[in-house]
Coordinates of C-alpha atoms and ligand atoms in Angstrom, one line a residue:
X20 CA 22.8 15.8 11.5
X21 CA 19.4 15.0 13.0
X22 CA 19.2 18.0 14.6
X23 CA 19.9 19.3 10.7
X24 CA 15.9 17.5 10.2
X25 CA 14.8 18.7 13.5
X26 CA 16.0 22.4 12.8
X27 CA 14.5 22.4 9.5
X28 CA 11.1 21.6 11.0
X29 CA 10.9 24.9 12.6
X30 CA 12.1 26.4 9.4
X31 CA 8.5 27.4 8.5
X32 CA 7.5 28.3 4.8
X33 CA 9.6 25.5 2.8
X34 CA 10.7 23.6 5.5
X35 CA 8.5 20.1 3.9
X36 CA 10.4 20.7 0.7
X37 CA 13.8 21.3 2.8
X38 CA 13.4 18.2 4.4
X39 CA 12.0 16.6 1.5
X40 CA 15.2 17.4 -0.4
X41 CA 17.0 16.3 2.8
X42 CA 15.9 12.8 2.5
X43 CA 16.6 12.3 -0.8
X44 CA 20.0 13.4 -0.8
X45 CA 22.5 10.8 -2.1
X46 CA 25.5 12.4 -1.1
X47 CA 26.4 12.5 1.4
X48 CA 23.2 10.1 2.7
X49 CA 21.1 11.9 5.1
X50 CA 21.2 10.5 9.2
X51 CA 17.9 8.8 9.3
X52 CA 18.0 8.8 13.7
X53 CA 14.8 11.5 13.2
X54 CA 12.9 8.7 11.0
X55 CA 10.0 7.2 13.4
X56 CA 10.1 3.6 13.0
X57 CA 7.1 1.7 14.1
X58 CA 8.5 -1.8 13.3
X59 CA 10.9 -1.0 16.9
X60 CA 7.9 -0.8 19.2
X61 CA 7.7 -4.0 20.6
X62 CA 4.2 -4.9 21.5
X63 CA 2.7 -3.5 24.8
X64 CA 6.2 -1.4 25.0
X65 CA 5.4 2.3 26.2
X66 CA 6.0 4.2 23.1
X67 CA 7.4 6.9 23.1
X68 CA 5.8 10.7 23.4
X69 CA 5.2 10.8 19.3
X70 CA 3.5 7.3 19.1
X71 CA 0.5 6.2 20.7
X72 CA -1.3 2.7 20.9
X73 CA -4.2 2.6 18.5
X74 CA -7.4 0.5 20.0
X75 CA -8.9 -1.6 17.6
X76 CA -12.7 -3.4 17.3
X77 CA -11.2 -6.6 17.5
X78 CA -15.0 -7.7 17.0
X79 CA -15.5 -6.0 13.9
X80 CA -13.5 -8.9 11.8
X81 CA -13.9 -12.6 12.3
X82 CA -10.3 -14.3 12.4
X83 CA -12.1 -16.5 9.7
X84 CA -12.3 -13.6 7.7
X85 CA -9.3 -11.8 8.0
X86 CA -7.8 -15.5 7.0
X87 CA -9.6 -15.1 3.8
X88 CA -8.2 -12.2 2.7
X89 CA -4.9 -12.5 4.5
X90 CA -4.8 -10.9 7.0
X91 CA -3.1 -12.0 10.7
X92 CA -6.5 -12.1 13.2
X93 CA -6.9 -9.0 14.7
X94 CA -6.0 -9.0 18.1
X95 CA -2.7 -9.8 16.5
X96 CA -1.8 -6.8 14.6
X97 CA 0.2 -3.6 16.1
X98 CA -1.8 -0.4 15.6
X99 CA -0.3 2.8 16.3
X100 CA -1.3 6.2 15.9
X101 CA 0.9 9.4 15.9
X102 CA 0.0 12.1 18.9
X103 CA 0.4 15.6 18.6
X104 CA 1.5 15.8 14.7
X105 CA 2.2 19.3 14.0
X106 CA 0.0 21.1 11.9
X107 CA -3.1 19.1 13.3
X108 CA -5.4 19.4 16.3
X109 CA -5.5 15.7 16.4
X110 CA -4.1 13.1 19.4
X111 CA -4.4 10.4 16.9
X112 CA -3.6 11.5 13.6
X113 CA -2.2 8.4 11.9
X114 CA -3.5 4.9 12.4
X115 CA -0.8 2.7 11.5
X116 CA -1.9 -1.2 11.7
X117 CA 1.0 -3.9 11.4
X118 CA -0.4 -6.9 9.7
X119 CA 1.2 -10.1 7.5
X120 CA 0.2 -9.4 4.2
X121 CA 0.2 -13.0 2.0
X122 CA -0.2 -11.2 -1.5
X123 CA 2.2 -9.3 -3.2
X124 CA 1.9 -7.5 -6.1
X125 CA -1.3 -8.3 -7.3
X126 CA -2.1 -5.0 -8.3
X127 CA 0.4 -5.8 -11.4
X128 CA -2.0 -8.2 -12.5
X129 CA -5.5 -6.2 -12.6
X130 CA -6.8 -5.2 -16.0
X131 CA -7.1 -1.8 -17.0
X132 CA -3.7 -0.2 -16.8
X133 CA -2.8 3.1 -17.4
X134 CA 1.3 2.8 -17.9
X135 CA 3.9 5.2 -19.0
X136 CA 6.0 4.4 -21.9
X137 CA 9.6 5.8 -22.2
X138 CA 10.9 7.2 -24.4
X139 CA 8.4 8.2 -25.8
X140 CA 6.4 9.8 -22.9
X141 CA 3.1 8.2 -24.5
X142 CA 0.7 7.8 -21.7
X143 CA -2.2 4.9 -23.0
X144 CA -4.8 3.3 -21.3
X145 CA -5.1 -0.2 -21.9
X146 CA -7.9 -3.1 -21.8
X147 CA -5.3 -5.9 -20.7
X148 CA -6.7 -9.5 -19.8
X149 CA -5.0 -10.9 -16.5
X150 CA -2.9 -12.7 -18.9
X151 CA -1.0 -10.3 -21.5
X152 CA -0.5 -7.9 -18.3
X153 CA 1.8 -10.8 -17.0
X154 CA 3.1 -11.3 -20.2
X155 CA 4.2 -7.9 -20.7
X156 CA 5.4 -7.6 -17.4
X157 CA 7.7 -10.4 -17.3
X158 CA 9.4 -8.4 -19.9
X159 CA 12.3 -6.8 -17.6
X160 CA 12.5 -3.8 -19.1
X161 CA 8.6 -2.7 -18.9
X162 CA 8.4 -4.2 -16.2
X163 CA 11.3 -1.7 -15.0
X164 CA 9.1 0.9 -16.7
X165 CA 5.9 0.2 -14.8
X166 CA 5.2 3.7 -12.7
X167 CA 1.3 3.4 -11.6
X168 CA -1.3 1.3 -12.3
X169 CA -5.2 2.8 -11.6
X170 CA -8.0 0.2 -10.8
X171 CA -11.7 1.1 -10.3
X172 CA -12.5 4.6 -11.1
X173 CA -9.5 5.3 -12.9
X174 CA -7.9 8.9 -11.8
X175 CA -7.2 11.2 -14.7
X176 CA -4.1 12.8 -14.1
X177 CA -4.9 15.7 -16.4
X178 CA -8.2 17.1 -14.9
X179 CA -7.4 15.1 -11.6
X180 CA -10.5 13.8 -11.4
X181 CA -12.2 10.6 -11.0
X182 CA -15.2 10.3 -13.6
X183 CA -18.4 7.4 -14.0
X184 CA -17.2 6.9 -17.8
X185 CA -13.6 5.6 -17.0
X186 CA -14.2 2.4 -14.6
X187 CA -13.8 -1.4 -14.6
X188 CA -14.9 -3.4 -11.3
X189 CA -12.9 -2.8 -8.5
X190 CA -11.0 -6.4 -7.4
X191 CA -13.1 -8.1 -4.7
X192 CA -10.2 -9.0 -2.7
X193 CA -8.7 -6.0 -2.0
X194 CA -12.0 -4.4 -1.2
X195 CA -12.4 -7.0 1.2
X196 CA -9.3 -6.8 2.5
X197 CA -9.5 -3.0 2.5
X198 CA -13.1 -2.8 4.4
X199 CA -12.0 -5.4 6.9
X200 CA -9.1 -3.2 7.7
X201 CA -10.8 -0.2 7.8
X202 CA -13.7 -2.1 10.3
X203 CA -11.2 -3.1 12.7
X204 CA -9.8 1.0 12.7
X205 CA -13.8 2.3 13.3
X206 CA -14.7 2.6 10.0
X207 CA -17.1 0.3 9.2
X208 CA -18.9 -0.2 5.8
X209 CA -15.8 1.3 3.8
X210 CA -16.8 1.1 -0.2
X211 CA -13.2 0.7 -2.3
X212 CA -14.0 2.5 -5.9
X213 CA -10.4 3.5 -6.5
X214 CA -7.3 2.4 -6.1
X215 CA -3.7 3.9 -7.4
X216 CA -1.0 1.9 -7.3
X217 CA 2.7 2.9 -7.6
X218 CA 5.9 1.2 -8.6
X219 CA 8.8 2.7 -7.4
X220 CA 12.5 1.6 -7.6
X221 CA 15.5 2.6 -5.8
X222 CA 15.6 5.9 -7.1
X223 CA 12.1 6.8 -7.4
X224 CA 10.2 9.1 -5.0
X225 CA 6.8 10.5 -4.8
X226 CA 6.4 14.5 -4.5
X227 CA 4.5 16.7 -2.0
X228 CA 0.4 15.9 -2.7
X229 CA -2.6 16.0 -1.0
X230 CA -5.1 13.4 -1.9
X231 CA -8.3 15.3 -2.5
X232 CA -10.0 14.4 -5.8
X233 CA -11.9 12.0 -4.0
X234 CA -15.5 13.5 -3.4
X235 CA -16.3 12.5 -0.1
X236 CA -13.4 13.1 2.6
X237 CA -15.0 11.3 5.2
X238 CA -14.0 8.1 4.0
X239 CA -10.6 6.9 5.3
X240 CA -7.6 6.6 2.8
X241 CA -5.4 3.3 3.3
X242 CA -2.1 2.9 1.9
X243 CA -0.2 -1.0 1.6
X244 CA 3.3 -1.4 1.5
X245 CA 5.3 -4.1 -0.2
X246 CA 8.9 -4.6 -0.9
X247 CA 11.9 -2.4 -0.2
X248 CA 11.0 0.2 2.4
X249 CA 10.4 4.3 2.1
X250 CA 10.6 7.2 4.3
X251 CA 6.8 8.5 4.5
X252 CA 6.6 12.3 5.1
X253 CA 3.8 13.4 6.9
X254 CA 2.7 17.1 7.2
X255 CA 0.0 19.2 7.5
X256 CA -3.1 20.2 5.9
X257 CA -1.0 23.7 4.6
X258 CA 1.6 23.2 2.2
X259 CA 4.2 24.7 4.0
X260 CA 3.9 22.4 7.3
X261 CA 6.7 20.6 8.6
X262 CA 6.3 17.0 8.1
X263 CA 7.4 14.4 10.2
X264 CA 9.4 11.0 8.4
X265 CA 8.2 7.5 9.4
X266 CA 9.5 4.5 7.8
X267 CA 6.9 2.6 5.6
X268 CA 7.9 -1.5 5.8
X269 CA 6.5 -4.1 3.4
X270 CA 3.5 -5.0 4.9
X271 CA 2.5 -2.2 6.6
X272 CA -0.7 -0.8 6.4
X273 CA -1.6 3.0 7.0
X274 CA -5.0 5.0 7.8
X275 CA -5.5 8.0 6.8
X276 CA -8.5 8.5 8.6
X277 CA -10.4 11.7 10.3
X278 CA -8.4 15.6 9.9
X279 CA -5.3 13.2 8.7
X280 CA -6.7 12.3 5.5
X281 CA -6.1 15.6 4.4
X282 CA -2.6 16.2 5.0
X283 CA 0.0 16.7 2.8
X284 CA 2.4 13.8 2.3
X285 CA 5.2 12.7 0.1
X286 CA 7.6 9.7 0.1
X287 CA 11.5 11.2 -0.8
X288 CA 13.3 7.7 -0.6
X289 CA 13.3 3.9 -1.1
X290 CA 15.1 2.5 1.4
X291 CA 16.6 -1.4 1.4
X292 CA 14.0 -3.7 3.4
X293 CA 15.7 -4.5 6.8
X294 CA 17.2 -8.3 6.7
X295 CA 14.6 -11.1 6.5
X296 CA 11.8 -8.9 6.1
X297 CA 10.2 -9.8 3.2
X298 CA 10.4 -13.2 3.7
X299 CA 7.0 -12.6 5.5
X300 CA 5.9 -11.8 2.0
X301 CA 7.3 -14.5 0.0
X302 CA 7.2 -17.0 2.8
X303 CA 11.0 -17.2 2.5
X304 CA 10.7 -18.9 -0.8
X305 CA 9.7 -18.1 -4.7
X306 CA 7.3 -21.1 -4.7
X307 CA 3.5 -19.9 -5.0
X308 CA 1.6 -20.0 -1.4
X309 CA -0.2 -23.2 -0.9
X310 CA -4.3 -21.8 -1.4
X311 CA -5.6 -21.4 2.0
X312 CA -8.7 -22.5 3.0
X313 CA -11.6 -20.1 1.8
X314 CA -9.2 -17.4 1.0
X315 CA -11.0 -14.9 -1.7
X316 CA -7.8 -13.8 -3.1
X317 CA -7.0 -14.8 -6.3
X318 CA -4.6 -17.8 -7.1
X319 CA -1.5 -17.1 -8.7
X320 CA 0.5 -18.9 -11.1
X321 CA 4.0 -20.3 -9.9
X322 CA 5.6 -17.9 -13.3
X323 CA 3.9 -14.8 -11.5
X324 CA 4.7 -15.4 -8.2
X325 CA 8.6 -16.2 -8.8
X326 CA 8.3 -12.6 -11.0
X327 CA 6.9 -10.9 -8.6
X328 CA 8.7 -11.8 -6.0
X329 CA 11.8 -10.8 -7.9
X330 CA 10.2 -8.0 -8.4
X331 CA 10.0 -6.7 -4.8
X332 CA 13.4 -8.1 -4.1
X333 CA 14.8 -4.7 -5.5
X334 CA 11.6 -2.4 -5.5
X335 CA 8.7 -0.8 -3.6
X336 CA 5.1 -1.4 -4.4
X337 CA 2.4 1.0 -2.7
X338 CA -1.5 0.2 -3.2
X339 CA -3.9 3.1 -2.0
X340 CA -7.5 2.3 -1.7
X341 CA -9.9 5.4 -2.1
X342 CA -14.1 5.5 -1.3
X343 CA -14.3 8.4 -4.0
X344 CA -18.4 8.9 -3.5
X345 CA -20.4 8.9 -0.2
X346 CA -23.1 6.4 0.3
X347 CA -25.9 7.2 -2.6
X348 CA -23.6 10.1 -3.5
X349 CA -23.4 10.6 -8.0
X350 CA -21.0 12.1 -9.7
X351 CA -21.6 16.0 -10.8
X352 CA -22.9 16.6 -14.6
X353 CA -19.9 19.0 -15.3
X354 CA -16.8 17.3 -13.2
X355 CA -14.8 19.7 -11.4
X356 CA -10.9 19.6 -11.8
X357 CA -9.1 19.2 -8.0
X358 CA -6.8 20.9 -7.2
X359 CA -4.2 18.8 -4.9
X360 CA -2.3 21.8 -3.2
X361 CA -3.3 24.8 -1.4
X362 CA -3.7 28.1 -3.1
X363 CA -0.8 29.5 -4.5
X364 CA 0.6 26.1 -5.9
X365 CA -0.2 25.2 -9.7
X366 CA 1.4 22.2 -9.5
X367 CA -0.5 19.4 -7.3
X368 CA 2.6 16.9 -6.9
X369 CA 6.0 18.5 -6.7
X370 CA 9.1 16.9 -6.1
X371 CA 9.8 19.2 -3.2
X372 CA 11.9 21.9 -6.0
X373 CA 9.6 24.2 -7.2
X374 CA 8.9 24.4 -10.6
X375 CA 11.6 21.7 -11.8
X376 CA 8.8 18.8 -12.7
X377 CA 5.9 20.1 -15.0
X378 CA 3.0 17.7 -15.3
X379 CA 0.8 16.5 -17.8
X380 CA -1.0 13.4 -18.6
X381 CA 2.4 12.3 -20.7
X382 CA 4.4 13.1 -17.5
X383 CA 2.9 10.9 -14.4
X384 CA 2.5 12.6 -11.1
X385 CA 3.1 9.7 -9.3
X386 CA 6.0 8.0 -8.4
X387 CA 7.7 11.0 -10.0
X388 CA 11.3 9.8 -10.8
X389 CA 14.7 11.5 -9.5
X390 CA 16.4 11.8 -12.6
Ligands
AKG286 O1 3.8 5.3 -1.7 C1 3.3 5.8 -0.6 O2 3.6 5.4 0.5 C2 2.3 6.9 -0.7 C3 1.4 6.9 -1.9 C4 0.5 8.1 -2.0 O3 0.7 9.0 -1.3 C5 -0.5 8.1 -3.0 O4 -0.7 7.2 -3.8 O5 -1.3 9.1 -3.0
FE2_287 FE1 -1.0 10.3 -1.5

């Protein structure tokens, strides 16, 4: 069976949706023994050929700071980049830095959602103080409901583009967590102006995409993981290239950084969080974190906290942080419309079957559901 991934890969022309399809599968469950997991590599191991040791500017963050935003100091995290990923010319093509995140879920409680309302298919955008976005949430059923959440310049799914008229302030402490992360990879002065946030359950997966409405490339793209686990599929910057699956654990953080920010990716699966995991997160109990000292990240209430924690108990929550603009960069007058695949696709996101999800701004690309 994992030579059934492995053969696929030299399959060519559809081989990412083959092997997107071959990770969804429910039945019978697909062997996972091709699926890199990073979480295995025991610090200072010799990886193996695929994965390589990531160096880090261990000076570029202050362990005060990366308490404040909670992050594990530095020197503590486990980087690791992926070496010789097909379909790029680059050793290191994925930075993936291991960390302790404290805060879970906060992107549930930032204002400005744009949700997805079922039945109806009724996509609204939505001015919602902190406090009736928890309120609404600790409904079960929305909260069920809850697909993607945009913060910052908020994406238009429609024209899939990011535009000056549709932003509220990006949250402080997940810039700051997001340009002290990038600082310690060799990026410094990282500007978070978008963020995207998806909810996925059990069944939930992401389709095939390219993330390239943002206007300047240059900028890394980092991705937060929280809750249940997902196979990540990484491929190429063409459509058709074989990806490779890595496992994406709650807390995990990954770069997107240099010729890999521009491949195509897609996440076919939620997986169950190995055992004890996500007690990192919660601290092994629902009660609300004690504030640490100087930390800049917002305090939660003990009601939140016990709902979001319940929350990732049986779901997966991914935060991407985007620069959209580079330094002193505007906005065009007339904004062009992105295309997120490579020509001959009309349909940016696909759930790895052709022509079997149609998109519109009723009909989310992200976190595009199974059923
Ligand atoms: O959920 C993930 O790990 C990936 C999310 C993603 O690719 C995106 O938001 O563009
Ligand atoms: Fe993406």
């Amino acid at each position: 069976m994992a030579k059934m991934a492995a053969s696929m890969v030299e399959g060519g022309e559809d081989s990412f949706r083959k092997i997107f399809k071959f990770y969804r599968r429910r039945n019978p469950p697909p062997d996972l023994s091709d699926v890199i997991d990073f979480s295995r590599c025991a610090p200072g191991e010799q990886v193996r050929a695929k994965r390589a040791p990531v160096n880090l500017d261990t000076a570029a963050v202050s362990d005060v700071e990366a308490t404040r935003v909670g992050l594990q100091p530095v020197r503590e995290w486990r980087a690791f980049g992926l070496r010789g990923h097909p379909g790029t010319r680059s050793r290191q093509s994925l930075n993936k830095v291991w960390m302790r995140a404290r805060q879970l879920l906060r992107g549930a409680s930032y204002c400005e959602v744009k949700r997805r309302e079922k039945p109806a298919l009724r996509q609204v955008t939505e001015s919602w103080s902190h406090f009736s976005m928890f309120q609404e949430l600790k409904s079960r059923t929305l909260l069920e409901r809850l697909r993607w959440v945009t913060l910052g310049y908020h994406y238009n799914w429609d024209t899939k583009t990011y535009s000056p008229s549709s932003h509220t302030p990006f949250p402080r402490d997940l810039h700051l967590l997001s340009a002290h992360v990038t600082a310690a990879c060799g990026f410094p002065g990282f500007i978070s102006e978008a963020g995207i946030l998806n909810y996925y359950r059990s069944d939930s997966s992401l389709g095939i995409h390219v993330d390239e409405s943002e206007l300047d490339h240059t900028r890394p793209l980092l991705s937060f993981s929280f809750g249940q686990s997902a196979i990540f599929l990484l491929g190429g910057p063409r459509r058709q290239d074989p990806p490779r699956a890595m496992l994406m654990h709650s807390g995990d953080v990954m770069v997107m950084s240099g010729p890999s920010r521009l491949l195509y990716h897609a996440v076919p699966r939620i997986l169950p969080a190995p055992p004890g995991r996500l007690a990192l997160e919660t601290g092994g109990s629902i009660q609300t974190p004690p504030p640490q000292e100087g930390s800049v990240v917002e305090p939660v209430s003990e009601e939140e906290w016990a709902v979001c924690s319940r929350y990732i108990q049986s779901s997966r929550v991914n935060v991407t942080v985007r620069q959209v603009l580079a330094p002193g960069q505007k906005f065009p007058e007339t904004p062009r419309s992105h295309q997120t695949t490579d020509p001959g696709q009309t349909d940016g996101y696909d759930d790895g079957e052709s022509g079997k999800r149609k998109r519109s701004s009723s009909d989310s690309p992200y976190a595009a559901e199974t059923h």
